[in-house]
Amino acid sequence: MEKVVTILNEQGLHARPASIFVKTASKFKSNVSIVHGSGVANAKSIINIMSLGLKKDEEIKIITEGIDEKEAMDALLALVESKFGEK
């Protein structure tokens, strides 16, 4: 499955939210990727995510593929929409 979401955090996807994203993605068996422009990152790797340099108001596409792809997508969308718990 694929969904496009907007990064809402003021500081973008910096180290703390990126680590939460990786930790959440890693709970699932499905492959999880983030696409931004021409960059594609394995969402289970903090180095990969940080290399995208995601900033506030930028759109990303989350792709989940596998046995628990819907659950993975739901959890990751909820994280992004909640600003990873930031104000």
Coordinates of N, CA and C in Angstrom, one line a residue:
M1 N 0.8 -1.2 0.0 CA 0.0 0.0 0.0 C 0.9 1.2 0.0
E2 N 0.3 2.3 -0.5 CA 1.0 3.6 -0.6 C 0.1 4.7 -0.1
K3 N 0.7 5.6 0.7 CA 0.0 6.8 1.1 C 1.0 8.0 1.1
V4 N 0.4 9.2 0.7 CA 1.2 10.4 0.8 C 0.8 11.2 2.0
V5 N 1.8 11.6 2.8 CA 1.6 12.4 4.0 C 2.5 13.6 4.0
T6 N 2.2 14.6 4.8 CA 3.0 15.8 4.9 C 3.6 15.8 6.3
I7 N 4.9 16.1 6.3 CA 5.7 16.2 7.6 C 5.2 17.5 8.3
L8 N 4.7 17.4 9.5 CA 4.1 18.5 10.2 C 5.0 19.1 11.3
N9 N 6.1 18.3 11.7 CA 7.0 18.8 12.7 C 7.7 20.1 12.3
E10 N 7.8 21.0 13.3 CA 8.5 22.3 13.0 C 9.9 22.1 12.5
Q11 N 10.6 21.1 13.1 CA 12.0 20.8 12.8 C 12.2 19.7 11.8
G12 N 11.1 19.3 11.1 CA 11.1 18.3 10.1 C 11.3 16.9 10.8
L13 N 11.8 16.0 10.0 CA 12.0 14.6 10.6 C 13.5 14.5 11.1
H14 N 13.7 15.2 12.2 CA 15.1 15.2 12.8 C 15.3 13.9 13.6
A15 N 16.4 13.7 14.3 CA 16.8 12.5 14.9 C 15.7 11.8 15.8
R16 N 15.1 12.6 16.7 CA 14.1 11.9 17.6 C 12.9 11.3 16.9
P17 N 12.2 12.1 16.0 CA 11.1 11.5 15.3 C 11.5 10.4 14.3
A18 N 12.7 10.6 13.7 CA 13.2 9.5 12.8 C 13.4 8.2 13.6
S19 N 14.0 8.3 14.8 CA 14.2 7.1 15.6 C 12.9 6.5 16.0
I20 N 11.9 7.3 16.3 CA 10.5 6.7 16.6 C 9.9 6.0 15.4
F21 N 10.1 6.7 14.2 CA 9.6 6.1 13.0 C 10.2 4.7 12.7
V22 N 11.6 4.6 12.9 CA 12.3 3.4 12.6 C 11.9 2.3 13.6
K23 N 11.7 2.7 14.9 CA 11.3 1.8 15.9 C 9.9 1.2 15.6
T24 N 9.0 2.1 15.2 CA 7.7 1.6 14.9 C 7.7 0.7 13.6
A25 N 8.4 1.2 12.6 CA 8.4 0.4 11.3 C 9.0 -1.0 11.6
S26 N 10.0 -1.1 12.5 CA 10.7 -2.3 12.8 C 9.8 -3.3 13.5
K27 N 8.7 -2.9 14.1 CA 7.8 -3.8 14.8 C 7.1 -4.7 13.8
F28 N 7.1 -4.4 12.5 CA 6.3 -5.1 11.5 C 7.1 -5.9 10.6
K29 N 6.6 -7.0 10.1 CA 7.3 -7.9 9.2 C 7.4 -7.3 7.8
S30 N 6.4 -6.5 7.5 CA 6.4 -5.9 6.1 C 7.6 -5.0 5.8
N31 N 7.9 -4.9 4.5 CA 8.9 -3.9 4.1 C 8.3 -2.6 4.2
V32 N 9.0 -1.6 4.6 CA 8.5 -0.2 4.7 C 9.5 0.7 4.1
S33 N 9.1 1.6 3.2 CA 9.9 2.5 2.5 C 9.3 3.9 2.6
I34 N 10.2 4.9 2.5 CA 9.8 6.3 2.4 C 10.3 6.8 1.1
V35 N 9.5 7.5 0.3 CA 9.9 8.1 -1.0 C 9.7 9.6 -0.9
H36 N 10.8 10.3 -1.2 CA 10.7 11.8 -1.2 C 11.5 12.2 -2.4
G37 N 10.8 12.8 -3.4 CA 11.5 13.2 -4.6 C 12.1 12.0 -5.3
S38 N 13.4 12.0 -5.6 CA 14.0 10.9 -6.3 C 14.6 9.9 -5.2
G39 N 14.5 10.3 -3.9 CA 15.1 9.4 -2.9 C 14.2 8.4 -2.4
V40 N 14.7 7.2 -2.1 CA 13.9 6.1 -1.5 C 14.7 5.6 -0.3
A41 N 14.1 5.5 0.8 CA 14.8 5.1 2.0 C 14.1 3.9 2.7
N42 N 14.9 3.0 3.2 CA 14.4 1.9 4.0 C 14.0 2.5 5.3
A43 N 12.7 2.4 5.7 CA 12.2 3.1 6.8 C 12.6 2.4 8.1
K44 N 13.3 1.3 8.0 CA 13.8 0.6 9.2 C 15.3 1.0 9.5
S45 N 15.8 2.0 8.8 CA 17.2 2.4 8.9 C 17.2 3.9 9.2
I46 N 17.6 4.3 10.4 CA 17.7 5.7 10.7 C 18.6 6.5 9.8
I47 N 19.7 5.9 9.4 CA 20.6 6.5 8.4 C 19.9 6.8 7.1
N48 N 19.2 5.9 6.6 CA 18.4 6.0 5.4 C 17.4 7.2 5.5
I49 N 16.7 7.2 6.6 CA 15.7 8.2 6.8 C 16.3 9.6 6.9
M50 N 17.3 9.7 7.7 CA 18.0 11.0 7.9 C 18.6 11.5 6.6
S51 N 19.1 10.6 5.7 CA 19.7 11.0 4.5 C 18.7 11.7 3.6
L52 N 17.4 11.6 3.8 CA 16.4 12.3 3.0 C 16.3 13.8 3.3
G53 N 16.7 14.1 4.6 CA 16.7 15.5 5.0 C 15.3 16.1 5.0
L54 N 14.3 15.4 5.5 CA 12.9 15.8 5.4 C 12.6 17.0 6.3
K55 N 12.0 18.1 5.7 CA 11.7 19.3 6.4 C 10.2 19.4 6.6
K56 N 9.8 20.4 7.4 CA 8.3 20.7 7.7 C 7.6 21.0 6.3
D57 N 6.4 20.5 6.2 CA 5.6 20.7 5.0 C 6.0 20.0 3.8
E58 N 7.0 19.2 3.9 CA 7.4 18.3 2.7 C 6.5 17.1 2.7
E59 N 6.2 16.6 1.5 CA 5.4 15.4 1.3 C 6.3 14.2 1.1
I60 N 5.9 13.1 1.8 CA 6.6 11.9 1.6 C 5.5 10.8 1.2
K61 N 6.0 9.8 0.6 CA 5.1 8.6 0.3 C 5.6 7.5 1.1
I62 N 4.7 6.9 1.9 CA 5.0 5.7 2.7 C 4.5 4.5 2.0
I63 N 5.4 3.5 1.8 CA 5.0 2.3 1.1 C 5.2 1.1 2.0
T64 N 4.2 0.4 2.2 CA 4.3 -0.9 3.0 C 3.9 -2.1 2.2
E65 N 4.7 -3.1 2.3 CA 4.5 -4.3 1.5 C 4.8 -5.5 2.3
G66 N 3.7 -6.4 2.5 CA 3.9 -7.6 3.2 C 2.7 -8.0 4.0
I67 N 2.9 -9.0 4.8 CA 1.8 -9.6 5.5 C 1.0 -8.7 6.5
D68 N 1.7 -7.7 7.1 CA 1.0 -6.8 8.0 C 1.1 -5.4 7.5
E69 N 1.0 -5.2 6.2 CA 1.2 -3.9 5.6 C 0.1 -2.9 6.1
K70 N -1.1 -3.3 6.3 CA -2.2 -2.4 6.7 C -1.9 -1.9 8.1
E71 N -1.6 -2.8 9.0 CA -1.3 -2.4 10.4 C -0.1 -1.5 10.4
A72 N 1.0 -1.8 9.6 CA 2.2 -0.9 9.6 C 1.8 0.5 9.1
M73 N 1.0 0.5 8.0 CA 0.7 1.8 7.5 C -0.1 2.6 8.5
D74 N -1.1 2.0 9.1 CA -2.0 2.7 10.1 C -1.1 3.3 11.2
A75 N -0.2 2.5 11.7 CA 0.7 2.9 12.8 C 1.6 4.1 12.4
L76 N 2.1 4.0 11.2 CA 3.1 5.1 10.7 C 2.3 6.3 10.4
L77 N 1.2 6.2 9.8 CA 0.4 7.4 9.5 C 0.0 8.1 10.8
A78 N -0.4 7.4 11.8 CA -0.8 8.0 13.1 C 0.4 8.7 13.7
L79 N 1.6 8.1 13.6 CA 2.8 8.8 14.1 C 3.0 10.2 13.4
V80 N 3.0 10.2 12.1 CA 3.2 11.4 11.3 C 2.1 12.4 11.7
E81 N 0.9 12.0 11.7 CA -0.2 12.9 12.0 C -0.2 13.5 13.4
S82 N 0.4 12.8 14.3 CA 0.5 13.2 15.7 C 1.7 14.1 15.9
K83 N 2.5 14.3 14.9 CA 3.8 15.1 14.9 C 4.8 14.4 15.9
F84 N 4.6 13.0 15.9 CA 5.6 12.2 16.8 C 5.5 12.7 18.2
G85 N 4.4 13.2 18.7 CA 4.2 13.6 20.1 C 4.8 15.0 20.4
E86 N 5.3 15.7 19.3 CA 5.8 17.0 19.5 C 4.7 18.0 19.5
K87 N 4.9 19.2 20.1 CA 3.9 20.3 20.0 C 3.9 21.1 18.8

